[in-house]
Short mmCIF file of C-alpha atoms and ligand atoms in Angstrom, two decimals:
data_model
loop_
_atom_site.label_atom_id
_atom_site.label_comp_id
_atom_site.label_asym_id
_atom_site.label_seq_id
_atom_site.Cartn_x
_atom_site.Cartn_y
_atom_site.Cartn_z
CA MET P 22 1.89 -28.67 -19.90
CA ALA P 23 -1.54 -27.74 -21.37
CA ALA P 24 -1.12 -29.36 -24.76
CA PRO P 25 -0.63 -32.18 -24.46
CA ARG P 26 -1.32 -32.53 -20.78
CA ARG P 27 1.12 -34.09 -18.45
CA ALA P 28 0.29 -36.21 -15.50
CA ALA P 29 0.76 -34.26 -12.11
CA GLN P 30 2.94 -35.89 -9.53
CA THR P 31 1.30 -36.60 -6.11
CA PRO P 32 3.80 -35.86 -3.38
CA GLU P 33 4.72 -38.83 -1.15
CA PRO P 34 3.15 -38.71 2.34
CA GLY P 35 5.69 -38.64 5.28
CA PRO P 36 7.02 -36.44 7.89
CA SER P 37 8.48 -33.82 5.50
CA THR P 38 5.17 -33.37 3.67
CA PRO P 39 3.76 -29.78 4.32
CA ALA P 40 0.39 -29.41 5.82
CA GLU P 41 -0.82 -27.70 2.71
CA PRO P 42 0.64 -29.48 -0.41
CA PRO P 43 1.27 -27.25 -3.39
CA ALA P 44 -1.76 -27.04 -5.75
CA LEU P 45 -1.38 -29.34 -8.67
CA GLU P 46 -4.34 -27.94 -10.49
CA ILE P 47 -5.56 -24.45 -10.86
CA ALA P 48 -9.47 -23.84 -11.14
CA VAL P 49 -10.59 -21.39 -13.58
CA HIS P 50 -13.61 -19.40 -12.56
CA ASN P 51 -16.12 -17.26 -14.41
CA PRO P 52 -15.74 -14.17 -12.36
CA ALA P 53 -19.43 -12.96 -12.85
CA THR P 54 -20.78 -16.22 -11.19
CA GLY P 55 -17.86 -17.82 -9.22
CA GLU P 56 -18.68 -20.93 -11.26
CA VAL P 57 -15.60 -23.29 -11.93
CA VAL P 58 -15.45 -23.52 -15.86
CA GLY P 59 -12.26 -25.63 -16.12
CA SER P 60 -8.84 -26.21 -14.71
CA VAL P 61 -5.26 -26.72 -15.80
CA GLY P 62 -2.26 -28.29 -14.35
CA VAL P 63 0.61 -26.45 -12.47
CA ASP P 64 3.68 -27.24 -14.55
CA SER P 65 6.92 -27.68 -12.54
CA ALA P 66 10.24 -26.30 -13.34
CA HIS P 67 11.27 -29.75 -14.52
CA THR P 68 8.40 -29.87 -16.91
CA VAL P 69 9.23 -26.43 -18.26
CA ALA P 70 12.85 -27.44 -18.75
CA ASP P 71 11.71 -30.60 -20.66
CA ALA P 72 9.36 -28.48 -22.80
CA VAL P 73 12.12 -26.15 -23.79
CA ARG P 74 14.52 -29.01 -24.69
CA GLU P 75 11.79 -30.32 -26.90
CA LEU P 76 11.11 -27.01 -28.57
CA ARG P 77 15.00 -26.69 -29.15
CA ARG P 78 14.91 -29.91 -31.12
CA HIS P 79 12.23 -28.85 -33.44
CA GLN P 80 13.39 -25.04 -33.90
CA PRO P 81 16.17 -25.51 -36.49
CA ALA P 82 13.87 -27.25 -39.09
CA TRP P 83 11.26 -24.32 -38.42
CA GLU P 84 14.16 -21.89 -39.08
CA ALA P 85 15.24 -23.71 -42.16
CA ILE P 86 11.83 -23.70 -43.96
CA GLY P 87 12.13 -19.95 -44.25
CA ALA P 88 9.48 -17.25 -43.95
CA GLN P 89 7.62 -18.70 -47.00
CA GLY P 90 7.43 -22.05 -45.46
CA ARG P 91 6.15 -20.70 -42.00
CA LYS P 92 3.66 -18.48 -43.95
CA GLU P 93 1.78 -21.59 -44.98
CA TRP P 94 1.45 -22.73 -41.36
CA LEU P 95 0.51 -19.43 -39.92
CA LEU P 96 -2.16 -18.87 -42.58
CA LYS P 97 -3.58 -22.33 -41.76
CA LEU P 98 -3.74 -21.18 -38.14
CA GLN P 99 -5.54 -18.14 -39.37
CA ASP P 100 -8.04 -20.31 -41.15
CA TRP P 101 -8.55 -22.43 -37.99
CA ILE P 102 -9.29 -19.38 -35.82
CA LEU P 103 -11.65 -18.15 -38.38
CA ASP P 104 -13.41 -21.41 -38.36
CA ASN P 105 -13.44 -21.72 -34.60
CA THR P 106 -14.33 -17.99 -33.72
CA ASP P 107 -17.53 -19.00 -31.98
CA ARG P 108 -15.97 -21.77 -29.81
CA LEU P 109 -13.14 -19.62 -28.99
CA ALA P 110 -15.32 -16.69 -27.91
CA ASP P 111 -17.33 -19.15 -25.76
CA VAL P 112 -14.18 -20.34 -24.07
CA LEU P 113 -12.94 -16.78 -23.65
CA GLN P 114 -16.40 -15.57 -22.20
CA SER P 115 -16.27 -18.49 -19.69
CA GLU P 116 -13.11 -17.53 -18.12
CA THR P 117 -13.61 -13.59 -18.22
CA SER P 118 -17.51 -12.93 -18.35
CA LYS P 119 -16.82 -10.33 -21.26
CA PRO P 120 -19.74 -9.41 -23.26
CA ARG P 121 -20.03 -11.32 -26.57
CA ALA P 122 -19.10 -8.37 -28.79
CA ASP P 123 -15.82 -7.92 -26.70
CA ALA P 124 -15.10 -11.58 -26.75
CA LEU P 125 -15.07 -11.86 -30.55
CA ILE P 126 -12.35 -9.06 -30.65
CA ASP P 127 -9.52 -11.55 -29.49
CA PRO P 128 -9.99 -14.19 -32.22
CA SER P 129 -10.33 -11.47 -34.76
CA TYR P 130 -7.32 -9.79 -33.67
CA ALA P 131 -5.26 -12.86 -33.61
CA ALA P 132 -6.41 -13.67 -37.22
CA ASP P 133 -5.62 -10.11 -38.52
CA LEU P 134 -2.15 -10.30 -36.99
CA LEU P 135 -1.45 -13.77 -38.48
CA GLY P 136 -2.26 -12.33 -41.81
CA TYR P 137 -0.07 -9.31 -41.24
CA TYR P 138 3.10 -11.13 -40.18
CA ALA P 139 2.67 -14.18 -42.28
CA ARG P 140 2.62 -12.24 -45.50
CA ARG P 141 5.19 -9.74 -44.52
CA ALA P 142 7.80 -11.89 -42.65
CA GLU P 143 9.84 -12.70 -45.88
CA LYS P 144 10.29 -8.94 -46.48
CA PHE P 145 10.92 -7.89 -42.85
CA LEU P 146 13.55 -10.66 -42.39
CA ALA P 147 15.31 -10.03 -45.50
CA ASP P 148 19.10 -9.58 -45.46
CA ASP P 149 20.09 -5.95 -45.23
CA HIS P 150 23.18 -4.82 -47.29
CA PRO P 151 24.46 -1.75 -45.47
CA SER P 152 26.61 0.77 -47.45
CA PRO P 153 30.33 0.38 -46.80
CA HIS P 154 31.60 3.34 -44.56
CA SER P 155 34.85 3.84 -46.70
CA PRO P 156 36.08 3.23 -50.10
CA LEU P 157 38.62 0.65 -48.37
CA ALA P 158 35.57 -1.40 -47.19
CA ARG P 159 34.22 -1.78 -50.79
CA VAL P 160 36.24 -4.93 -51.22
CA LYS P 161 33.77 -6.82 -49.11
CA ARG P 162 30.05 -7.55 -49.47
CA LEU P 163 28.45 -6.59 -46.28
CA THR P 164 25.44 -8.29 -45.17
CA THR P 165 23.24 -8.21 -41.86
CA VAL P 166 21.35 -11.41 -41.39
CA TYR P 167 18.43 -11.87 -39.07
CA ARG P 168 18.62 -15.22 -37.11
CA PRO P 169 15.86 -16.00 -34.65
CA TYR P 170 16.42 -16.82 -30.98
CA PRO P 171 15.81 -20.50 -30.61
CA VAL P 172 13.18 -20.46 -27.87
CA VAL P 173 11.11 -17.45 -26.99
CA GLY P 174 9.27 -17.43 -23.78
CA VAL P 175 6.01 -15.59 -23.72
CA ILE P 176 4.30 -14.68 -20.48
CA THR P 177 0.81 -12.98 -20.53
CA PRO P 178 -1.78 -11.43 -18.35
CA TRP P 179 -5.47 -12.12 -18.11
CA ASN P 180 -7.24 -9.24 -19.73
CA PHE P 181 -7.17 -10.40 -23.37
CA PRO P 182 -6.70 -14.08 -22.89
CA LEU P 183 -6.26 -14.84 -26.73
CA ALA P 184 -5.10 -11.54 -28.21
CA MET P 185 -2.30 -11.07 -25.71
CA PRO P 186 -0.67 -14.30 -26.36
CA ALA P 187 -1.40 -13.82 -30.05
CA MET P 188 0.23 -10.49 -30.10
CA ASP P 189 3.63 -12.01 -28.96
CA VAL P 190 3.43 -15.71 -30.18
CA ILE P 191 2.75 -14.95 -33.79
CA PRO P 192 5.64 -12.40 -34.58
CA ALA P 193 8.01 -14.85 -32.77
CA LEU P 194 6.95 -17.90 -34.80
CA ALA P 195 7.05 -15.95 -38.01
CA ALA P 196 10.58 -14.92 -37.19
CA GLY P 197 11.52 -18.52 -36.87
CA ALA P 198 11.68 -19.02 -33.19
CA ALA P 199 10.09 -21.73 -31.26
CA VAL P 200 7.71 -20.45 -28.55
CA LEU P 201 6.77 -21.57 -25.03
CA LEU P 202 3.76 -19.66 -23.81
CA LYS P 203 2.72 -19.27 -20.33
CA PRO P 204 -0.74 -17.70 -20.07
CA SER P 205 -2.09 -16.05 -16.89
CA GLU P 206 -3.31 -18.62 -14.26
CA VAL P 207 -6.65 -16.67 -14.13
CA THR P 208 -7.45 -17.24 -17.81
CA PRO P 209 -5.43 -20.05 -19.24
CA LEU P 210 -8.26 -21.84 -21.17
CA SER P 211 -8.08 -19.73 -24.30
CA ALA P 212 -4.23 -20.03 -24.67
CA VAL P 213 -4.78 -23.92 -24.18
CA GLU P 214 -7.28 -23.59 -27.27
CA LEU P 215 -4.73 -21.80 -29.28
CA ALA P 216 -2.19 -24.59 -28.78
CA ARG P 217 -5.06 -27.15 -29.56
CA GLY P 218 -5.40 -25.21 -33.00
CA TRP P 219 -1.83 -25.38 -33.65
CA ALA P 220 -1.83 -29.24 -32.97
CA GLU P 221 -4.97 -29.72 -35.11
CA ILE P 222 -3.47 -28.12 -38.22
CA GLY P 223 -0.54 -30.55 -37.89
CA ALA P 224 2.04 -27.64 -37.65
CA PRO P 225 5.73 -28.36 -36.53
CA ARG P 226 6.00 -28.76 -32.75
CA VAL P 227 7.41 -25.41 -32.17
CA PHE P 228 4.53 -23.86 -30.10
CA THR P 229 3.88 -25.13 -26.54
CA VAL P 230 1.60 -23.80 -23.83
CA ILE P 231 2.57 -24.59 -20.35
CA THR P 232 0.31 -23.63 -17.47
CA GLY P 233 1.00 -22.25 -13.72
CA ALA P 234 1.54 -19.31 -11.80
CA ALA P 235 4.52 -17.29 -10.80
CA GLU P 236 6.79 -20.13 -10.29
CA THR P 237 6.05 -21.73 -13.63
CA GLY P 238 6.59 -18.21 -15.18
CA ALA P 239 9.97 -18.10 -13.28
CA ALA P 240 10.80 -21.45 -14.79
CA VAL P 241 10.20 -20.18 -18.24
CA VAL P 242 12.51 -17.29 -17.71
CA ASN P 243 15.22 -19.63 -16.41
CA ASN P 244 15.06 -21.79 -19.53
CA VAL P 245 14.32 -19.73 -22.65
CA ASP P 246 16.60 -17.39 -24.84
CA PHE P 247 14.26 -14.38 -25.09
CA VAL P 248 11.42 -13.25 -22.51
CA GLN P 249 8.44 -11.46 -23.86
CA PHE P 250 6.25 -10.31 -20.89
CA THR P 251 3.03 -8.40 -20.64
CA GLY P 252 1.69 -7.63 -17.19
CA SER P 253 2.13 -5.61 -14.07
CA THR P 254 5.29 -3.35 -13.54
CA ALA P 255 6.09 -5.23 -10.38
CA THR P 256 6.30 -8.47 -11.93
CA GLY P 257 8.09 -7.03 -14.90
CA ARG P 258 10.90 -5.71 -12.73
CA ARG P 259 11.38 -9.15 -11.25
CA ILE P 260 11.48 -10.67 -14.71
CA ALA P 261 14.08 -8.04 -15.85
CA THR P 262 16.19 -8.77 -12.85
CA ALA P 263 16.14 -12.62 -13.58
CA CYS P 264 16.99 -12.12 -17.27
CA ALA P 265 20.01 -9.72 -16.19
CA ALA P 266 21.25 -12.52 -14.11
CA ARG P 267 21.09 -14.84 -17.17
CA LEU P 268 22.31 -12.20 -19.59
CA ILE P 269 19.34 -12.95 -21.93
CA PRO P 270 17.25 -10.26 -23.56
CA TYR P 271 13.73 -9.29 -22.71
CA SER P 272 10.88 -6.94 -23.66
CA LEU P 273 8.33 -5.73 -21.25
CA GLU P 274 4.74 -4.37 -21.84
CA LEU P 275 3.77 -3.04 -18.41
CA GLY P 276 1.13 -0.91 -16.57
CA GLY P 277 -0.21 2.49 -17.59
CA LYS P 278 -2.09 5.54 -16.19
CA ASP P 279 -3.23 6.82 -19.63
CA PRO P 280 -4.54 10.41 -19.73
CA ALA P 281 -7.09 11.96 -21.85
CA ILE P 282 -6.97 15.76 -22.54
CA VAL P 283 -10.20 17.47 -23.59
CA LEU P 284 -9.48 20.89 -25.03
CA ALA P 285 -12.15 23.59 -25.11
CA ASP P 286 -12.43 23.34 -29.04
CA ALA P 287 -13.16 19.62 -28.98
CA ASP P 288 -16.49 18.02 -30.25
CA ILE P 289 -17.73 17.54 -26.68
CA ASP P 290 -20.23 14.60 -27.81
CA ARG P 291 -17.50 12.79 -29.53
CA ALA P 292 -14.98 13.40 -26.72
CA ALA P 293 -17.57 11.93 -24.07
CA TYR P 294 -18.43 9.01 -26.04
CA GLY P 295 -15.04 7.98 -26.98
CA ILE P 296 -13.62 8.54 -23.35
CA ALA P 297 -16.56 6.44 -21.97
CA PHE P 298 -15.63 3.77 -24.26
CA GLY P 299 -11.73 4.16 -23.91
CA GLY P 300 -12.19 4.08 -19.98
CA LEU P 301 -14.84 1.40 -19.65
CA PHE P 302 -14.26 -1.24 -22.50
CA ASN P 303 -13.53 -4.61 -20.97
CA ALA P 304 -14.49 -3.02 -17.57
CA GLY P 305 -11.43 -0.79 -17.82
CA GLN P 306 -9.15 -3.85 -17.66
CA VAL P 307 -7.06 -2.70 -20.86
CA CYS P 308 -3.36 -1.57 -20.50
CA VAL P 309 -4.22 1.57 -22.74
CA SER P 310 -7.49 2.29 -21.03
CA VAL P 311 -8.25 5.91 -20.38
CA GLU P 312 -7.48 6.10 -16.64
CA ARG P 313 -7.70 9.78 -15.93
CA VAL P 314 -9.34 12.87 -17.69
CA TYR P 315 -8.31 16.43 -17.87
CA VAL P 316 -10.89 18.89 -19.30
CA GLU P 317 -10.35 22.67 -19.96
CA ALA P 318 -12.53 24.76 -17.76
CA PRO P 319 -15.00 26.30 -20.37
CA VAL P 320 -16.10 22.82 -21.41
CA TYR P 321 -15.87 21.00 -18.01
CA GLU P 322 -19.41 21.13 -17.04
CA GLU P 323 -20.82 20.14 -20.52
CA PHE P 324 -18.32 17.29 -20.83
CA VAL P 325 -18.89 15.84 -17.42
CA GLY P 326 -22.72 16.01 -17.97
CA LYS P 327 -22.52 14.12 -21.33
CA LEU P 328 -19.88 11.64 -19.95
CA THR P 329 -22.00 10.87 -16.92
CA ALA P 330 -25.19 10.34 -19.26
CA HIS P 331 -23.29 7.87 -21.41
CA VAL P 332 -21.97 6.02 -18.51
CA ARG P 333 -25.39 5.71 -16.82
CA GLU P 334 -26.61 4.08 -20.01
CA LEU P 335 -24.22 1.22 -19.89
CA ARG P 336 -25.42 -2.41 -19.25
CA GLN P 337 -23.56 -4.49 -17.02
CA GLY P 338 -24.12 -8.31 -16.76
CA LEU P 339 -23.33 -11.74 -17.84
CA ASP P 340 -23.96 -11.49 -21.48
CA GLY P 341 -23.57 -15.04 -22.89
CA ARG P 342 -24.23 -14.86 -26.82
CA ARG P 343 -26.88 -12.14 -26.43
CA PHE P 344 -25.08 -9.03 -27.36
CA GLU P 345 -27.02 -7.16 -24.71
CA HIS P 346 -24.37 -5.94 -22.27
CA ASP P 347 -21.43 -3.57 -22.51
CA LEU P 348 -19.49 -4.65 -19.36
CA GLY P 349 -18.83 -7.89 -17.40
CA ALA P 350 -17.22 -8.58 -13.95
CA LEU P 351 -13.64 -7.72 -13.13
CA ALA P 352 -11.26 -10.53 -13.48
CA ASN P 353 -11.08 -11.57 -9.85
CA ALA P 354 -11.63 -10.54 -6.24
CA ALA P 355 -7.92 -8.91 -6.24
CA GLN P 356 -8.87 -6.67 -9.05
CA GLN P 357 -11.95 -5.77 -7.56
CA ALA P 358 -10.26 -4.79 -4.15
CA ILE P 359 -7.81 -2.41 -6.05
CA VAL P 360 -10.70 -0.66 -7.70
CA THR P 361 -12.74 -0.38 -4.62
CA ARG P 362 -9.63 1.08 -2.72
CA HIS P 363 -8.94 3.70 -5.26
CA VAL P 364 -12.55 4.82 -5.41
CA GLU P 365 -12.92 4.77 -1.57
CA GLU P 366 -9.71 6.60 -1.03
CA ALA P 367 -10.73 9.30 -3.49
CA ILE P 368 -14.09 9.63 -1.67
CA ALA P 369 -12.52 9.90 1.72
CA LYS P 370 -10.30 12.66 0.40
CA GLY P 371 -13.23 14.72 -1.05
CA ALA P 372 -13.94 13.28 -4.51
CA LYS P 373 -17.73 12.74 -5.63
CA ALA P 374 -18.99 9.81 -7.53
CA LEU P 375 -21.45 11.24 -9.99
CA THR P 376 -22.46 7.80 -11.04
CA GLY P 377 -21.35 4.20 -9.96
CA GLY P 378 -18.86 4.04 -7.13
CA GLN P 379 -19.20 0.61 -5.63
CA ALA P 380 -18.65 -3.19 -6.01
CA THR P 381 -22.00 -4.86 -7.00
CA GLY P 382 -23.48 -8.14 -7.94
CA VAL P 383 -22.64 -11.70 -6.89
CA GLY P 384 -19.46 -11.95 -8.84
CA THR P 385 -16.63 -9.49 -8.92
CA PHE P 386 -18.60 -6.53 -10.59
CA PHE P 387 -17.78 -2.80 -10.06
CA GLU P 388 -20.24 -0.29 -11.23
CA PRO P 389 -19.15 2.09 -14.02
CA THR P 390 -18.05 5.17 -12.27
CA VAL P 391 -17.41 8.74 -12.79
CA LEU P 392 -15.48 10.57 -10.21
CA VAL P 393 -15.11 14.45 -9.97
CA ASP P 394 -13.08 16.78 -7.52
CA VAL P 395 -10.16 14.61 -7.88
CA ASP P 396 -6.39 15.64 -7.79
CA HIS P 397 -3.00 14.15 -7.72
CA THR P 398 -2.85 13.34 -4.12
CA MET P 399 -5.47 10.47 -4.89
CA THR P 400 -4.40 6.97 -5.94
CA CYS P 401 -7.00 7.11 -8.57
CA MET P 402 -4.97 9.72 -10.36
CA THR P 403 -1.52 8.25 -9.83
CA GLU P 404 -1.78 4.22 -9.65
CA GLU P 405 -3.13 2.09 -12.31
CA THR P 406 -6.73 1.27 -11.46
CA PHE P 407 -7.53 -1.20 -14.18
CA GLY P 408 -11.24 -0.77 -13.53
CA PRO P 409 -14.33 0.89 -14.82
CA THR P 410 -13.59 4.23 -13.26
CA LEU P 411 -13.07 7.66 -15.05
CA PRO P 412 -11.90 10.30 -12.63
CA VAL P 413 -12.16 13.65 -14.22
CA MET P 414 -10.22 16.89 -13.29
CA LYS P 415 -10.79 20.53 -14.37
CA VAL P 416 -7.80 22.42 -15.79
CA ALA P 417 -7.23 26.08 -16.57
CA ASP P 418 -5.59 25.56 -19.98
CA GLU P 419 -3.62 23.35 -22.34
CA ALA P 420 -0.45 23.92 -20.49
CA GLU P 421 -1.83 22.91 -17.30
CA ALA P 422 -3.42 19.71 -19.03
CA VAL P 423 0.03 18.69 -20.49
CA ALA P 424 1.89 19.09 -17.27
CA LEU P 425 -0.58 17.08 -15.39
CA ALA P 426 -0.73 14.40 -18.03
CA ASN P 427 3.09 14.17 -17.91
CA ASP P 428 2.99 13.99 -14.05
CA SER P 429 3.26 10.13 -14.02
CA GLU P 430 5.81 7.56 -13.62
CA TYR P 431 3.89 5.69 -16.56
CA GLY P 432 3.92 6.52 -20.13
CA LEU P 433 2.01 3.97 -22.05
CA SER P 434 -0.54 6.02 -24.11
CA ALA P 435 -2.71 9.07 -24.16
CA THR P 436 -5.41 10.71 -26.05
CA VAL P 437 -6.16 14.43 -27.09
CA TRP P 438 -9.62 15.72 -28.00
CA THR P 439 -9.80 18.95 -30.17
CA GLY P 440 -11.48 20.39 -33.11
CA ASP P 441 -8.13 21.52 -34.40
CA LYS P 442 -6.01 18.44 -35.62
CA ALA P 443 -2.86 20.40 -36.02
CA ARG P 444 -3.18 21.52 -32.36
CA GLY P 445 -3.96 17.91 -31.52
CA GLU P 446 -0.63 16.88 -33.06
CA ARG P 447 1.28 19.59 -31.39
CA VAL P 448 0.03 18.72 -28.04
CA ALA P 449 0.57 14.90 -28.63
CA ARG P 450 4.27 15.70 -29.29
CA GLN P 451 4.68 17.15 -25.84
CA LEU P 452 3.25 14.20 -24.20
CA ASN P 453 5.37 11.44 -22.50
CA ALA P 454 3.77 8.51 -23.99
CA GLY P 455 4.59 5.62 -26.34
CA ALA P 456 1.23 6.28 -28.36
CA VAL P 457 -1.03 9.42 -28.62
CA ASN P 458 -4.43 8.99 -30.43
CA VAL P 459 -6.05 12.31 -31.46
CA ASN P 460 -9.87 12.16 -31.25
CA ASP P 461 -9.99 8.49 -30.91
CA VAL P 462 -8.95 5.63 -28.56
CA PHE P 463 -7.05 2.46 -29.27
CA SER P 464 -6.19 3.34 -32.84
CA ASN P 465 -2.55 2.69 -32.54
CA ILE P 466 -3.30 -0.83 -31.36
CA PHE P 467 -5.19 -1.87 -34.52
CA ASN P 468 -2.51 -0.47 -36.78
CA PHE P 469 0.18 -3.08 -36.72
CA ALA P 470 2.64 -1.20 -38.84
CA LEU P 471 2.92 1.20 -35.81
CA PRO P 472 5.43 0.57 -32.99
CA MET P 473 3.37 -0.30 -29.65
CA GLY P 474 5.01 0.04 -26.31
CA GLY P 475 5.38 2.29 -23.18
CA TRP P 476 7.86 4.71 -21.99
CA GLY P 477 8.96 4.95 -18.31
CA GLN P 478 7.57 2.41 -15.96
CA SER P 479 5.24 1.28 -18.87
CA GLY P 480 7.76 -0.82 -20.56
CA ILE P 481 11.30 -1.43 -22.07
CA GLY P 482 12.45 -3.28 -25.08
CA THR P 483 11.67 -3.44 -28.65
CA ARG P 484 8.09 -2.96 -29.45
CA LEU P 485 5.39 -4.85 -31.11
CA GLY P 486 4.47 -3.82 -34.61
CA GLY P 487 6.13 -3.20 -37.99
CA PRO P 488 9.23 -4.74 -39.05
CA GLU P 489 11.08 -4.26 -35.61
CA GLY P 490 8.18 -6.30 -33.98
CA LEU P 491 9.55 -9.29 -35.90
CA ARG P 492 13.15 -8.51 -35.90
CA LYS P 493 13.27 -8.23 -32.23
CA TYR P 494 13.00 -12.08 -32.01
CA CYS P 495 16.18 -12.30 -34.06
CA ARG P 496 19.82 -11.99 -33.45
CA LYS P 497 21.69 -9.86 -35.89
CA GLN P 498 24.74 -11.48 -37.62
CA ALA P 499 27.13 -9.48 -39.64
CA LEU P 500 28.64 -11.20 -42.75
CA THR P 501 31.58 -10.09 -44.65
CA VAL P 502 32.47 -11.87 -48.06
CA PRO P 503 35.25 -10.88 -50.33
CA MET P 504 34.06 -9.12 -53.56
CA LEU P 505 37.00 -10.58 -55.50
P1 ADP C 4 -1.51 -9.43 -13.33
O1 ADP C 4 -1.53 -9.57 -14.83
O2 ADP C 4 -2.54 -9.85 -12.49
O3 ADP C 4 -1.12 -7.91 -13.04
P2 ADP C 4 1.20 -10.17 -13.22
O4 ADP C 4 1.78 -9.14 -13.90
O5 ADP C 4 1.93 -10.69 -11.89
O6 ADP C 4 -0.25 -10.11 -12.76
O7 ADP C 4 1.16 -11.52 -13.99
C1 ADP C 4 1.25 -11.65 -15.48
C2 ADP C 4 1.78 -12.85 -15.85
O8 ADP C 4 3.05 -13.02 -15.12
C3 ADP C 4 0.96 -14.08 -15.32
O9 ADP C 4 1.04 -15.09 -16.33
C4 ADP C 4 1.76 -14.64 -14.23
O10 ADP C 4 1.53 -16.00 -13.65
C5 ADP C 4 3.24 -14.34 -14.49
N1 ADP C 4 4.24 -14.21 -13.31
C6 ADP C 4 3.93 -13.73 -12.20
N2 ADP C 4 5.03 -13.54 -11.37
C7 ADP C 4 6.09 -14.04 -12.16
C8 ADP C 4 7.45 -14.27 -12.06
N3 ADP C 4 7.96 -14.01 -10.95
N4 ADP C 4 8.15 -14.75 -13.10
C9 ADP C 4 7.44 -14.97 -14.24
N5 ADP C 4 6.21 -15.01 -14.40
C10 ADP C 4 5.49 -14.53 -13.56
#
């Protein structure tokens, strides 16, 4: 339990004690330096069950104060985040090595989302009065009521240590649920700060952070009433299976292999700059990163030249508060190994790195990389890389670009670059992806009114965003009351 922290139990020594006792603390590292920047406890299944029991005790009062009452607390948390932004960014940088400018995005995203849902929850959760389906049914007043799941479990990954938890915790709290958050064991410190903020404003005890790895996450799934998970497709599938066994609902935001299509009529400067940003922001560790690029033949050489020039200009390193770098290190050695494998496998099959191409530095850095001469037999074009790589493939025309973009088990998001907006929209509607941005990257994420979520292996369940992003944390109740 991160806030408040529980004392860890030391196992009794004896004949049955395993040679390697289970870790009771997880050390958190700055991946650029390897330095230990903090630690958190490993919460047991027992601790998780206790935490859920405690949340269940406090949730009815939280539901009863209504959306207006909850708004007060959510806006207080927003103030707290705005007042503590620099400290939050420091903590976040220490556990990720992100550049300062990127680290400031998480608190700002959380503050924005708090404002959005705090102010709209009352409207989004208002009773619906559906029209009766027949004259006979008119003798009853029909109402659909939205009642929250008592305890929502939120399990998050490491790429945005504050924004990812905020994305799910905020709408669940706004809906009237109590929330148990288990952040990634790689970057738990920012989530612990969020819980500290909730305690410091004196809010009701309906938000708890517990820490640990897969076993603690599994205990969350075994105790809560709804699971909201963001992370890898493999772990998502495990969680879905566990939820099915308990017959509890879940929503999964999973991996992606997001394509960018550059058509011959595009503004190539804009496309090259946008795709460099879309592929390399946060060292490519974004679920909606540009992961592969298809360029129409007539502009291929020009695009690749401009893209490579942009990528060569990027500054990689440990930024601190200097605003002097564009990329930090990858989250950990496991992530660095995946990126290295994808690049090496591609090169072994005939691909060429026009810039970058290898791991670098003392920490887990990987050079920003542009790969050409790639095809769909290579893992860099089919598996999620989650690193600073941009594999680029030449295509004959729009139809081939669409076919290749759709040749994936994933369907998270995509981008289309064209000088003709109507054409961009037409192509977008042919792509199998939960979001398509024309001539831009990430726009859908910062427009909270839109549904955000993937198709296919990229996710399942009701999406973040808009009224549904709040109502998904509620059970619907049908009420009939006589008119006479
Ligand atoms: P990554 O984000 O590194 O790709 P995962 O998708 O496995 O890794 O992890 C995302 C989150 O899911 C983390 O908080 C992790 O601790 C948690 N987790 C991992 N395995 C399980 C599991 N079996 N049940 C519940 N949570 C899990």
